[in-house]
Coordinates of C-alpha atoms (C1' of nucleotides) in Angstrom, one line a residue:
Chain F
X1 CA -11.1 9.7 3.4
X2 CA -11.1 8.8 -0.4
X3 CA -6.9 9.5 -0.3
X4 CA -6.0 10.0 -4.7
X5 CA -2.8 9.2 -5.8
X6 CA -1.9 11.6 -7.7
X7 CA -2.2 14.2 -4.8
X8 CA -0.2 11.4 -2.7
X9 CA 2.9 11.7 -5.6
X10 CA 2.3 15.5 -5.9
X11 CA 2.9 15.5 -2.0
X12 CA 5.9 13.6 -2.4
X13 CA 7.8 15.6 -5.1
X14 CA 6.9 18.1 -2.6
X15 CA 8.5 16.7 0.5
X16 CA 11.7 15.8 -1.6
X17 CA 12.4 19.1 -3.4
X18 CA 11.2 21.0 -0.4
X19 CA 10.4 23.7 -3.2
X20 CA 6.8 23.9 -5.1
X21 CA 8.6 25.3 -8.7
X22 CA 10.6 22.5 -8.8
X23 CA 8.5 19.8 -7.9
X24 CA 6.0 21.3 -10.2
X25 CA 8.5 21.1 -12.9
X26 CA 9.5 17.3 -12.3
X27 CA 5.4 16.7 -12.5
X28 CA 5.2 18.4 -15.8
X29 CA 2.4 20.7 -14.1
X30 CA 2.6 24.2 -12.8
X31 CA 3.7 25.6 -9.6
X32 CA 0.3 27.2 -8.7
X33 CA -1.4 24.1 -9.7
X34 CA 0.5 22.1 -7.2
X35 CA 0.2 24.8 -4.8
X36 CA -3.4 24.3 -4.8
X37 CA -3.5 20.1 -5.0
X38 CA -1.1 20.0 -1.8
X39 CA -3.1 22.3 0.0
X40 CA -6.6 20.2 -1.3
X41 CA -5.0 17.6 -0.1
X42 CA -4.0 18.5 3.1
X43 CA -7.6 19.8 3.7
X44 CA -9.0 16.6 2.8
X45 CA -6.8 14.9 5.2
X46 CA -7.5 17.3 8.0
X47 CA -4.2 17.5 8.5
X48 CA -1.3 20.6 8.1
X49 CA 2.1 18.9 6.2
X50 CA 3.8 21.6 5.7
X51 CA 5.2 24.5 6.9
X52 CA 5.7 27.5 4.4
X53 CA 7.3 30.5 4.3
X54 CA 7.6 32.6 1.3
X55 CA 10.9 31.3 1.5
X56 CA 11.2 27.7 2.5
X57 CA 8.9 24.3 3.0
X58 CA 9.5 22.3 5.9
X59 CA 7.4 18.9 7.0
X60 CA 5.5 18.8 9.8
X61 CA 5.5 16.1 11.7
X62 CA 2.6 14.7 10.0
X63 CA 4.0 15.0 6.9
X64 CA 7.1 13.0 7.9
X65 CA 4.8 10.1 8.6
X66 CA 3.1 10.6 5.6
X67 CA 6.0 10.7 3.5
X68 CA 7.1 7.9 5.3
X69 CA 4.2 6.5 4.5
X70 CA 3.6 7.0 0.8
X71 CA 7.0 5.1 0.0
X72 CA 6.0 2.0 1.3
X73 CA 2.1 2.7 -0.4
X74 CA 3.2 4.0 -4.1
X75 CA 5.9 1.0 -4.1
X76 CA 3.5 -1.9 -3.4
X77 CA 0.6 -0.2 -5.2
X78 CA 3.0 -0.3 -8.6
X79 CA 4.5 -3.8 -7.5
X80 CA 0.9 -5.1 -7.4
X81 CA -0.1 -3.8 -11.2
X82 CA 2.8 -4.9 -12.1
X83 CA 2.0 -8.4 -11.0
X84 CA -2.0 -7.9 -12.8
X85 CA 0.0 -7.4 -15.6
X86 CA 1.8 -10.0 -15.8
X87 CA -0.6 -12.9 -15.0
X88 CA -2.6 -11.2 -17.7
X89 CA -0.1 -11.7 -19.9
X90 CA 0.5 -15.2 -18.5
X91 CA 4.0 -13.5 -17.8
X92 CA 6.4 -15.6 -15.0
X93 CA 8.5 -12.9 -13.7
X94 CA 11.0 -12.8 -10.8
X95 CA 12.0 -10.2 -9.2
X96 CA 15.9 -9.9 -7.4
X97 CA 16.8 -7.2 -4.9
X98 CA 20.8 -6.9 -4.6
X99 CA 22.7 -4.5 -2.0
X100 CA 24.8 -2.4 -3.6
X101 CA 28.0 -3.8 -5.1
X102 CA 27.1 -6.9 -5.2
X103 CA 26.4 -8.4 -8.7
X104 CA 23.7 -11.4 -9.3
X105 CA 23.9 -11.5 -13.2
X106 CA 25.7 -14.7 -12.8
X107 CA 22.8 -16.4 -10.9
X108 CA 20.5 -15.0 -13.4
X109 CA 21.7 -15.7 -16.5
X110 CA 21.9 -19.6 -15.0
X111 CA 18.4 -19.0 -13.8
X112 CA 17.5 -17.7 -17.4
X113 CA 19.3 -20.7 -19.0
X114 CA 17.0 -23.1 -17.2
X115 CA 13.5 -21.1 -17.1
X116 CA 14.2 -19.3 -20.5
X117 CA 10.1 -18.4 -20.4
X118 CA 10.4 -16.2 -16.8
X119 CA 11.4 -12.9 -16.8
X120 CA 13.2 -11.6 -14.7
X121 CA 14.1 -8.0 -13.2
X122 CA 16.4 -6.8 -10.7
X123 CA 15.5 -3.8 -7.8
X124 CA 18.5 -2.2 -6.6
X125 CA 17.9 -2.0 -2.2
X126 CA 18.8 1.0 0.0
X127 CA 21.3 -0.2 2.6
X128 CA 19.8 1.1 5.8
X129 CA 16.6 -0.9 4.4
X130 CA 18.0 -4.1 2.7
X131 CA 14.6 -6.0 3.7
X132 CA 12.3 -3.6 2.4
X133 CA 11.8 -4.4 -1.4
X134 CA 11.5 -8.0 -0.2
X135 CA 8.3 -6.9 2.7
X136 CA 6.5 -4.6 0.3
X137 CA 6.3 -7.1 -2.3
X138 CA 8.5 -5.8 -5.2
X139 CA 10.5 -8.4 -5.4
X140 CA 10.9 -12.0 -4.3
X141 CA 14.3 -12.7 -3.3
X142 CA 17.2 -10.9 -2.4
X143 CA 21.3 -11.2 -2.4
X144 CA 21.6 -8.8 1.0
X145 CA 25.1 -8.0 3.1
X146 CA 24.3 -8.3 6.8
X147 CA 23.4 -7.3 8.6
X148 CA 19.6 -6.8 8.1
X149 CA 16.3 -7.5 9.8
X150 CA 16.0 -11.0 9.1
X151 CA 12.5 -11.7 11.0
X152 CA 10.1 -13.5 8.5
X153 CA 13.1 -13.7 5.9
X154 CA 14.2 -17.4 5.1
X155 CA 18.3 -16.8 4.6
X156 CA 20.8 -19.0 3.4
X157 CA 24.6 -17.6 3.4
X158 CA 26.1 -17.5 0.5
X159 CA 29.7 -15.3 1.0
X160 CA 31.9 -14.1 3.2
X161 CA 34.2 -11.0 1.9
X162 CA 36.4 -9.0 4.2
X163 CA 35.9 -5.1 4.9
X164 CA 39.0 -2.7 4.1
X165 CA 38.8 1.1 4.8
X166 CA 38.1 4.1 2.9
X167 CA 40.2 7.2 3.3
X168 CA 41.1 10.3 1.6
X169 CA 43.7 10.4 -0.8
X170 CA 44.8 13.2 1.2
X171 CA 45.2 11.0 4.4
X172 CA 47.9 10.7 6.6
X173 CA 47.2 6.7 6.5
X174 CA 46.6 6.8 2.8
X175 CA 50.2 6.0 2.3
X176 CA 50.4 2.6 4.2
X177 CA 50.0 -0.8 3.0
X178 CA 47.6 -2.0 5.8
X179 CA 45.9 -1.1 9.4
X180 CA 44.8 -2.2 12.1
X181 CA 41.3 -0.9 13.7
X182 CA 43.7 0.5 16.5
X183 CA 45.0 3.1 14.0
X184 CA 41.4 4.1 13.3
X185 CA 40.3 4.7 16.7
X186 CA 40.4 8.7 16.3
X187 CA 38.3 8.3 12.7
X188 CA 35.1 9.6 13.0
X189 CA 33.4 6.9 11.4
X190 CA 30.3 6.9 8.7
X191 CA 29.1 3.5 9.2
X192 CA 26.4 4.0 11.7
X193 CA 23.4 3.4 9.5
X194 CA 22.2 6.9 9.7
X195 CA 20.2 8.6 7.1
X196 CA 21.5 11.3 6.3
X197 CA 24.1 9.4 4.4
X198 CA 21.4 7.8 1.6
X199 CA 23.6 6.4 -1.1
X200 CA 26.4 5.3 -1.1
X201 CA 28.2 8.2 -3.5
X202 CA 26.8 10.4 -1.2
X203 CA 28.9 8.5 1.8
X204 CA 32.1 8.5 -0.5
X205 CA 31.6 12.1 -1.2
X206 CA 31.5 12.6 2.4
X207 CA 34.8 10.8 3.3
X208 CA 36.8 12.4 0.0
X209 CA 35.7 15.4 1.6
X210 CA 37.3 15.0 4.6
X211 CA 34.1 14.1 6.7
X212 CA 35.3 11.0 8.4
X213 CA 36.5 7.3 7.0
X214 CA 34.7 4.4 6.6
X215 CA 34.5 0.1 6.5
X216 CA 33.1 -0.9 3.3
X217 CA 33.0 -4.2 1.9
X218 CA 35.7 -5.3 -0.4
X219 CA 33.0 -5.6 -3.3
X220 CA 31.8 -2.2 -2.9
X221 CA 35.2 -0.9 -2.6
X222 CA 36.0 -2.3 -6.0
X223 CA 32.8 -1.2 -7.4
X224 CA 32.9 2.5 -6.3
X225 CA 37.3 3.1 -6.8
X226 CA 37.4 7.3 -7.5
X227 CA 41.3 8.3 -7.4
X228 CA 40.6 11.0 -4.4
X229 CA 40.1 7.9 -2.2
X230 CA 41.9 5.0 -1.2
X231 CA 40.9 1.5 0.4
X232 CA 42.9 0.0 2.6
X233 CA 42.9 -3.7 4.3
X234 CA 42.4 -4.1 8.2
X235 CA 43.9 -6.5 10.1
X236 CA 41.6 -7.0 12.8
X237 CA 38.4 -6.3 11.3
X238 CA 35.2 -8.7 11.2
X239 CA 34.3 -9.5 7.1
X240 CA 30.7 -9.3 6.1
X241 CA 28.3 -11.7 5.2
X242 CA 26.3 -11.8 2.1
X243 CA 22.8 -13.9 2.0
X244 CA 20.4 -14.9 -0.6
X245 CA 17.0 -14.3 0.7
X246 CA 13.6 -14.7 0.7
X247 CA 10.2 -14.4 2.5
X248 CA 10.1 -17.6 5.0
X249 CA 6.2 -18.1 3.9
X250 CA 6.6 -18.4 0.4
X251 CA 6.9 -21.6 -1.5
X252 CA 6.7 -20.9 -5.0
X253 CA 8.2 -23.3 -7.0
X254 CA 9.8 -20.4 -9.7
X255 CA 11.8 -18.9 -6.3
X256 CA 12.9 -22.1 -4.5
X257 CA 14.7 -23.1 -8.1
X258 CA 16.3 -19.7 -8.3
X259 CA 17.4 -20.2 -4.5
X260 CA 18.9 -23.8 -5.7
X261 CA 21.2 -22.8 -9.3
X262 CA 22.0 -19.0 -7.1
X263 CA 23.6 -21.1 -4.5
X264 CA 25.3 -24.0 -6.9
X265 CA 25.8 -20.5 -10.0
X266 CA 27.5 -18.4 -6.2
X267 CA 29.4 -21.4 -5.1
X268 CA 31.0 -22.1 -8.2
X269 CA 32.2 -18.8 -8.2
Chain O
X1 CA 0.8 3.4 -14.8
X2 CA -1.0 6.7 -12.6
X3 CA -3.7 4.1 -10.8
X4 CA -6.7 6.1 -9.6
X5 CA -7.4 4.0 -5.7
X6 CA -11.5 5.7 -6.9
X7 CA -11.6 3.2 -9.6
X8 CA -9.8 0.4 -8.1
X9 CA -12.9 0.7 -5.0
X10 CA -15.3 0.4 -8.2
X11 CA -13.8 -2.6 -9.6
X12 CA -13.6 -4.3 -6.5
X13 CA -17.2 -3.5 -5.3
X14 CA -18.1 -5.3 -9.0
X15 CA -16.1 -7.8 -8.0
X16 CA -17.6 -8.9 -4.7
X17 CA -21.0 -8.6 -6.0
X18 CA -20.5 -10.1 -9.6
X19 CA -23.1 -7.6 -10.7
X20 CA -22.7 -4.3 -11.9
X21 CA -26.2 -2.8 -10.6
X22 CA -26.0 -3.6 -6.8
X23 CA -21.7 -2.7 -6.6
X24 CA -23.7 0.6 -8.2
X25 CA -25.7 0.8 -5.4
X26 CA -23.5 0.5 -2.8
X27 CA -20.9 2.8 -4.5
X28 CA -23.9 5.4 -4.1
X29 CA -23.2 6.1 -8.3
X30 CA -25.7 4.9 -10.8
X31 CA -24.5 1.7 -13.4
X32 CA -23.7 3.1 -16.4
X33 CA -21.3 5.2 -14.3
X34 CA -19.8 2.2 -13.2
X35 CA -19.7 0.6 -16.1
X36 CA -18.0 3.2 -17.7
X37 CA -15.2 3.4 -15.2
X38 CA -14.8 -0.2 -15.0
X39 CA -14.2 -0.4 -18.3
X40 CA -12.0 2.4 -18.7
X41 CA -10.3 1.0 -15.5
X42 CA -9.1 -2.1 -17.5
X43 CA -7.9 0.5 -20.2
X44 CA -5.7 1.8 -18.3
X45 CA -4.2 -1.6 -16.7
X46 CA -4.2 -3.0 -20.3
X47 CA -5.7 -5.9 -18.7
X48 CA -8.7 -7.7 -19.1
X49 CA -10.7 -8.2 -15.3
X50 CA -14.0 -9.2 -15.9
X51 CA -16.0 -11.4 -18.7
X52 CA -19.0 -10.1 -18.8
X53 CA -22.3 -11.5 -20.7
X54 CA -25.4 -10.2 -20.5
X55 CA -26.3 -12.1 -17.3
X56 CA -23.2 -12.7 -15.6
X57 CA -20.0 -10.9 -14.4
X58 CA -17.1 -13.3 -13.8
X59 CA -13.2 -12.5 -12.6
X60 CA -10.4 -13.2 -15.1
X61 CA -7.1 -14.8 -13.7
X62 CA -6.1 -11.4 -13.8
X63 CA -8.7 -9.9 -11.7
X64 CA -9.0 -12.1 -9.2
X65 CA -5.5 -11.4 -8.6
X66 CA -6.3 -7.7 -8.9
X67 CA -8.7 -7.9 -6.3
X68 CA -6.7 -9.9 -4.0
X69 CA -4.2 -7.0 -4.2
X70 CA -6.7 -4.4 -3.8
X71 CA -7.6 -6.2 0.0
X72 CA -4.1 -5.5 1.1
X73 CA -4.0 -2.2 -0.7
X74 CA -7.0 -0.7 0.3
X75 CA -6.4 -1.7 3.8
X76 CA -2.7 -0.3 3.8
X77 CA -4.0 2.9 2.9
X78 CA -6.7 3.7 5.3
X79 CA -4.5 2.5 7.6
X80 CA -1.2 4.8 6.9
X81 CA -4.1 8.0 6.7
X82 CA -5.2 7.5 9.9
X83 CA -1.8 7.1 11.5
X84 CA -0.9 10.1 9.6
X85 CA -4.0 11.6 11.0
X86 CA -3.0 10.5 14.7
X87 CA 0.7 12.2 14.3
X88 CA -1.1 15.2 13.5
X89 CA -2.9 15.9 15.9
X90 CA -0.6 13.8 18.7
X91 CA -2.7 11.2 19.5
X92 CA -1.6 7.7 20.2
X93 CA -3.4 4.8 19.7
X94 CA -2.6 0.8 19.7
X95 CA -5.4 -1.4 17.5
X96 CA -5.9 -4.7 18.8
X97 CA -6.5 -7.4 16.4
X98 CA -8.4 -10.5 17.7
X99 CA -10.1 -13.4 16.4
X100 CA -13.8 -14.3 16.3
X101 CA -14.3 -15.2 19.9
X102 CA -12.0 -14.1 21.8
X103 CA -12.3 -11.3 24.6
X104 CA -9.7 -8.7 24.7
X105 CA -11.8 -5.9 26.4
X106 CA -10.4 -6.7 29.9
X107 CA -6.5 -6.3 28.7
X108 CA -7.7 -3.1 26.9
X109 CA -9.3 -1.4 30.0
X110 CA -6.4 -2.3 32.2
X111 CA -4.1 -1.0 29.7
X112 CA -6.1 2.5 29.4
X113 CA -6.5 2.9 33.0
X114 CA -2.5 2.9 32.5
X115 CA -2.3 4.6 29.8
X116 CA -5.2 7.1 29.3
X117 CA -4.0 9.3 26.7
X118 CA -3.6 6.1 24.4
X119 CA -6.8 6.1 22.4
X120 CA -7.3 1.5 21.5
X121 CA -9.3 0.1 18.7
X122 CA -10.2 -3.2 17.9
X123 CA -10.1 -5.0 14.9
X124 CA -11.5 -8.4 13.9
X125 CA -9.6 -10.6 12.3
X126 CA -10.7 -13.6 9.3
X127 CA -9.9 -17.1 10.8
X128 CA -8.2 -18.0 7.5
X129 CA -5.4 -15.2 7.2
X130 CA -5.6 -14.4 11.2
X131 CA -1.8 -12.6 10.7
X132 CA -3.1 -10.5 7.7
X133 CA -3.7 -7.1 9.9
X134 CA -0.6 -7.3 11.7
X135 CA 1.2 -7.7 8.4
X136 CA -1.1 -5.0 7.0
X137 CA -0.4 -2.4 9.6
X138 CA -4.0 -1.9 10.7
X139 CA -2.8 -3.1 14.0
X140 CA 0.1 -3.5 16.3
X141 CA -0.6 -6.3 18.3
X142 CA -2.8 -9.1 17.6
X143 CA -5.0 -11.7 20.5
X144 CA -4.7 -14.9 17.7
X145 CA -5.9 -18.4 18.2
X146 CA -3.2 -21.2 16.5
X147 CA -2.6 -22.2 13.7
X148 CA -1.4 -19.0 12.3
X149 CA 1.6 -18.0 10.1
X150 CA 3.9 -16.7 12.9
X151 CA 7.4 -16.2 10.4
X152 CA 8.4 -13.2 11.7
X153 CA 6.1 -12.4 14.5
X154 CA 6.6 -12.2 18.6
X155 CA 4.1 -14.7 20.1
X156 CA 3.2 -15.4 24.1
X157 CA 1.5 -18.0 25.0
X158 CA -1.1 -17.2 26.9
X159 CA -4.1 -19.8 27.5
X160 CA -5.2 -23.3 26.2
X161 CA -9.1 -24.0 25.5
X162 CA -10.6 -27.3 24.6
X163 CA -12.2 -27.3 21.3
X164 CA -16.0 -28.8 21.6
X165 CA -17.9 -30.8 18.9
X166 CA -20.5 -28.4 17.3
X167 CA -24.0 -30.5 15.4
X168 CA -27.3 -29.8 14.4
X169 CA -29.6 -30.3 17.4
X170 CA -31.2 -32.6 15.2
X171 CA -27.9 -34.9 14.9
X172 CA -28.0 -38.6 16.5
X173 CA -24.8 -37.7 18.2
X174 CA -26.4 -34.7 19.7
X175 CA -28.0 -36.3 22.7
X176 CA -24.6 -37.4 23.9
X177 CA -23.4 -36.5 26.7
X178 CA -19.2 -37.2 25.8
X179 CA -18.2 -37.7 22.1
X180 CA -15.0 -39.4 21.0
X181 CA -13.1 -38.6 17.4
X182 CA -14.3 -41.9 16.7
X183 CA -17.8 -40.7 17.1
X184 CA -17.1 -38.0 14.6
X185 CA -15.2 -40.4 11.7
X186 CA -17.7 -40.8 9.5
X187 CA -18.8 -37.0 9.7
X188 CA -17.9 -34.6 7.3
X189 CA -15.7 -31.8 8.9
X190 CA -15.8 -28.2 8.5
X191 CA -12.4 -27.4 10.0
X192 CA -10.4 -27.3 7.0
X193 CA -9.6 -23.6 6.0
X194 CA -11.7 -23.8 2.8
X195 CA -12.3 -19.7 1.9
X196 CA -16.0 -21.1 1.5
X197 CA -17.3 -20.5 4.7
X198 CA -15.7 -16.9 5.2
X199 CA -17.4 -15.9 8.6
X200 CA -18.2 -18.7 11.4
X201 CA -21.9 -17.6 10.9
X202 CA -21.6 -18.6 7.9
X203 CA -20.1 -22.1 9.0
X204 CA -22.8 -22.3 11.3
X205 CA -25.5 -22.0 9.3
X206 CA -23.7 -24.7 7.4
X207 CA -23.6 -27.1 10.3
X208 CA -27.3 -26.3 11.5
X209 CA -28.6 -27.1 7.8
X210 CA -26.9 -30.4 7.4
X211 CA -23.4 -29.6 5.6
X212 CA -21.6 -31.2 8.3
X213 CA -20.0 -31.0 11.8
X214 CA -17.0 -29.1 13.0
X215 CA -14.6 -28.5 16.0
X216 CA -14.4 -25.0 17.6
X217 CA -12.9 -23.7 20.6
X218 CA -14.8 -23.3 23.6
X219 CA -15.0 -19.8 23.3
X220 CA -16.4 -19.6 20.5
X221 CA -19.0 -22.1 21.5
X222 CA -19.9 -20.3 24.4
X223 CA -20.4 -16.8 22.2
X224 CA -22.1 -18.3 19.2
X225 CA -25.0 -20.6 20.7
X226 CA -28.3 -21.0 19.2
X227 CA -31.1 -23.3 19.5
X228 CA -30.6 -25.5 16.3
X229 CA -27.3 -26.1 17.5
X230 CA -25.6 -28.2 19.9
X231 CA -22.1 -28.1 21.6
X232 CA -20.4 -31.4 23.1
X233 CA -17.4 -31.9 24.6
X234 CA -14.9 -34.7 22.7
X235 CA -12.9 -36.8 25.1
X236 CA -9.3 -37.2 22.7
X237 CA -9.4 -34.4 20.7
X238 CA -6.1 -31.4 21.0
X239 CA -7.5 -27.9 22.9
X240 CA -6.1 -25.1 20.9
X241 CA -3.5 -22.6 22.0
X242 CA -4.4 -18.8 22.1
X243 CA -1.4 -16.1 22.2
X244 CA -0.4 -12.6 21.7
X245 CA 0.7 -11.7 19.2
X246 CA 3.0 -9.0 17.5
X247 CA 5.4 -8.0 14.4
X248 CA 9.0 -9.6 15.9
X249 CA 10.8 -6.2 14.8
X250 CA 8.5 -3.8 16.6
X251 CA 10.0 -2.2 19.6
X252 CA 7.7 0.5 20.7
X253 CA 7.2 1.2 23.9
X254 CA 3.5 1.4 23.7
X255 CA 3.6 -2.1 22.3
X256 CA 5.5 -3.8 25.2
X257 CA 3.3 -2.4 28.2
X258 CA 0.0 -3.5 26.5
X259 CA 2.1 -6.9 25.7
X260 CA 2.9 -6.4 29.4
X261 CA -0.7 -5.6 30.5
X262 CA -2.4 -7.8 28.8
X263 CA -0.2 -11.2 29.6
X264 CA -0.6 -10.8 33.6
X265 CA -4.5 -9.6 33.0
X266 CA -5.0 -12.6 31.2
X267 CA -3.2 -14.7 33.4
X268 CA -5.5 -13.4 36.7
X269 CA -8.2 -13.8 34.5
Chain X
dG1 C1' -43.1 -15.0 -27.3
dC2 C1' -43.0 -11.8 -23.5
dG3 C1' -41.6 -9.6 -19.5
dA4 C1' -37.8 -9.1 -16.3
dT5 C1' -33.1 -8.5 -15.6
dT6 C1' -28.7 -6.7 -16.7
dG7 C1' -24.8 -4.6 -19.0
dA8 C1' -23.7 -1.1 -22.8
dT9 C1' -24.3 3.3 -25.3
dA10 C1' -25.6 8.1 -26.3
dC11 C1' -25.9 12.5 -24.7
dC12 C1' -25.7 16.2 -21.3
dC13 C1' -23.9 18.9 -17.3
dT14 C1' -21.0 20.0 -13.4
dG15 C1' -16.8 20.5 -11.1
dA16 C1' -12.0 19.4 -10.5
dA17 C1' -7.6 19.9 -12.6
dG18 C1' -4.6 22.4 -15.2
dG19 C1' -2.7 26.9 -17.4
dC20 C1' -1.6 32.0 -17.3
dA21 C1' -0.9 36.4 -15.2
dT22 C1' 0.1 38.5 -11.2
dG23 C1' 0.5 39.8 -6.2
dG24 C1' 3.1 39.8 -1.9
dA25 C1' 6.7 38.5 1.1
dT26 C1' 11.5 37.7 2.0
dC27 C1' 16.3 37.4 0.9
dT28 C1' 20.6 39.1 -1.5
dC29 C1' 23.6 42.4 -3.1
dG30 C1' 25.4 46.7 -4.7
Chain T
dC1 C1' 18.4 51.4 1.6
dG2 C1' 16.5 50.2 -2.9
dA3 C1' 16.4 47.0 -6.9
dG4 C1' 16.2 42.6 -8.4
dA5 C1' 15.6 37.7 -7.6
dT6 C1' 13.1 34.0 -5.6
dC7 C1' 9.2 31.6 -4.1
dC8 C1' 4.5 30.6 -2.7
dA9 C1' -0.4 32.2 -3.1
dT10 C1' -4.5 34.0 -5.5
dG11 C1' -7.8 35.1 -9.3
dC12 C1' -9.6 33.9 -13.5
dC13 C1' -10.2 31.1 -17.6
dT14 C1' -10.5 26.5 -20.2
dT15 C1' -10.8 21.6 -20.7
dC16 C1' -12.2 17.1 -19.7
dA17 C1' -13.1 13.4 -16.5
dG18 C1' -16.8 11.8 -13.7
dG19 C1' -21.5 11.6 -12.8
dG20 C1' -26.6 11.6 -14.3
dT21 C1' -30.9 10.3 -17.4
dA22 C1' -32.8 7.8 -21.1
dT23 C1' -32.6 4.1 -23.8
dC24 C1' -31.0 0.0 -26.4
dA25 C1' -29.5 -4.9 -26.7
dA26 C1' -28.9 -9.5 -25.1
dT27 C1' -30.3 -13.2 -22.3
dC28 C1' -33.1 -16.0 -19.1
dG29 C1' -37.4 -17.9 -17.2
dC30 C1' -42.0 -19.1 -17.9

DNA sequence: GCGATTGATACCCTGAAGGCATGGATCTCG
DNA sequence: CGAGATCCATGCCTTCAGGGTATCAATCGC
């Protein structure tokens, strides 16, 4: 009932290595230590995580949830010392998540110029969860691509950019100048927001090797060019939109300036 | 930085009593114990929480926002353990937040005669922050009385009450048969969300000793009667609105048949 | 000034957390 | 098939955080 931490984080080096020696060795402990804390800790939840074979660790389906779970806790639990901090400090801070490729700097250094005595800090979000760094409380606004869950979320549009493909080098479409979505009809495509794809290296590793094709944004494109791949405009494609956003329900003075020089800083540009 | 949730249940038990012997108590540990960790607690944070003197314990900005945090904390946590603890062992369940008054036991039977194998739970909500366990995750759908922060939440309508006058038997007014808002101008109202009067026994007590008068639904009149109190109607005063309630981005089947359930029980009703 | 109250300090003890050595099971490869 | 590699579990020892008792020190009320 009494849940410790620390047996939640050794759980979760765990779950991600899916191998006690070298989750024990990214926890500077040892592996029969962290043998015996996982298994403490599943006793004390009741509750079997994992499955173990001399040769592999699996999660149940328990441990799923939990891992699940202990993302969300471990982020918010840091988020809110980090904020005990600060007003112990008498430390403004503000927090930005961005989507990946897309660069805010601008925004804050005008934000910076105008509220020289507030920190600031910037969260990079995972894109099959823009919204989450925003819900859990680690950071206060955000500069997200759509789409995302907006629910709660006050939004204002800031950007529109267009989407090109990604192919292989290798690809018998690398060589022309643009497409149309008709002449990627028999691409398997890796936009679906699935999970197995978690970042977005991982993706373009994917498509250079010969996995499928893609529609990234124009930004990201830009952000991420590797010479075995290629980006290509689409004709008939839908851009993407980009938003600054925020909680709906908060008011605080500190965020509604940084919404107003972001949108004047974003608009200029 | 590591967090231990043991000391952050001590600190907050010292917080709520403002006295380091009786949180003791409760905590079942003896006070120098307490003490101890407390301080060493604040070590840790690098943070000061508490000012003590000799005959007082008092929260620093710091700690009161500490142990505003720790509310949402603590409750996230025992909530994700025992919804790890329900995938383990396959059970399903659906908590049913509610606020003080309201009856949500007739929605819940019809929805287990439907769904037996669901296990329900009930969980009361605090008129000021009515959303909070939704948000929270202690529960899934919630059986709220307006005004409440609905940004981001699914709400249905589902019944209008008339709010009554509530006095001290003693009161001139209280002989009345019908009051007016004129009646009640020169009174001074409890209605105003002030985290003073945290329960509505609490707020009763106030009204029956003399504090003042207040509106309340007619529910709640009808649950909370007692002798030095009296109830009137008020001819030009707004009823109040009473919905269901539930996170906009939930989509579990679960969810929509108690939604479903509990609208056309409520609706016979 | 005196007792009551309340937080802090000193000192001790127990048990949880960590380390090391090693066992036992399974996979790989010659 | 046998030898080695890999990987999790177990046994045993050590350390220190967490808890207990006794007591001190400061403040309040009378």
């Amino acid at each position: 009932m009494d849940l410790d931490l620390r047996k939640l984080r050794y759980f979760v080096a765990v779950a991600e290595h899916r191998n006690f020696g070298r989750a024990a060795e990214q926890l500077y402990i040892t592996q029969p230590v962290l043998s015996r804390q996982v298994r403490a800790f599943e006793q004390e939840l009741e509750c079997t995580l994992l499955v173990r074979t001399t040769r592999s660790v699996e999660l149940t389906a328990a441990g799923k949830q939990l891992y699940e779970e202990a993302q969300g806790i471990l982020a918010s639990v840091a988020a809110a010392v980090r904020r005990v901090n600060d007003v112990g400090r008498s430390v403004q801070r503000l927090v930005v998540a961005f989507s990946p490729g897309l660069h805010v700097s601008d925004a804050i250094r005008a934000f910076t110029r105008r509220h020289p005595q507030v920190r600031t800090d910037v969260v990079p979000t995972r894109w099959w969860e823009q919204d989450a760094p925003l819900r859990d409380g680690r950071a206060q606004v955000g500069y997200l691509r759509r789409p995302f869950d907006d629910s709660g979320l006050h939004t204002i549009p800031i950007g529109h950019e267009p989407r090109v493909a990604c192919l292989p080098a290798a690809h018998p479409l690398a060589c022309r100048g643009e497409l149309t979505s008709a002449d990627l009809a028999d691409e398997r495509m890796l936009d679906t927001p699935t999970r197995r794809t978690s970042s977005l290296e991982e993706k373009f590793e994917l498509i250079a090797s010969g996995h499928g094709v893609a529609l990234v944004p124009l930004s990201v494109a830009r952000s991420y060019s590797r010479p075995d791949l290629v980006h290509l405009p689409v004709a008939d494609v839908p851009g993407i939109e980009t938003c600054l956003v925020a909680l709906a329900d908060r008011r605080e003075k500190l965020l509604r300036d940084f919404l107003e020089v972001a949108t004047t800083t974003l608009r200029n540009a």
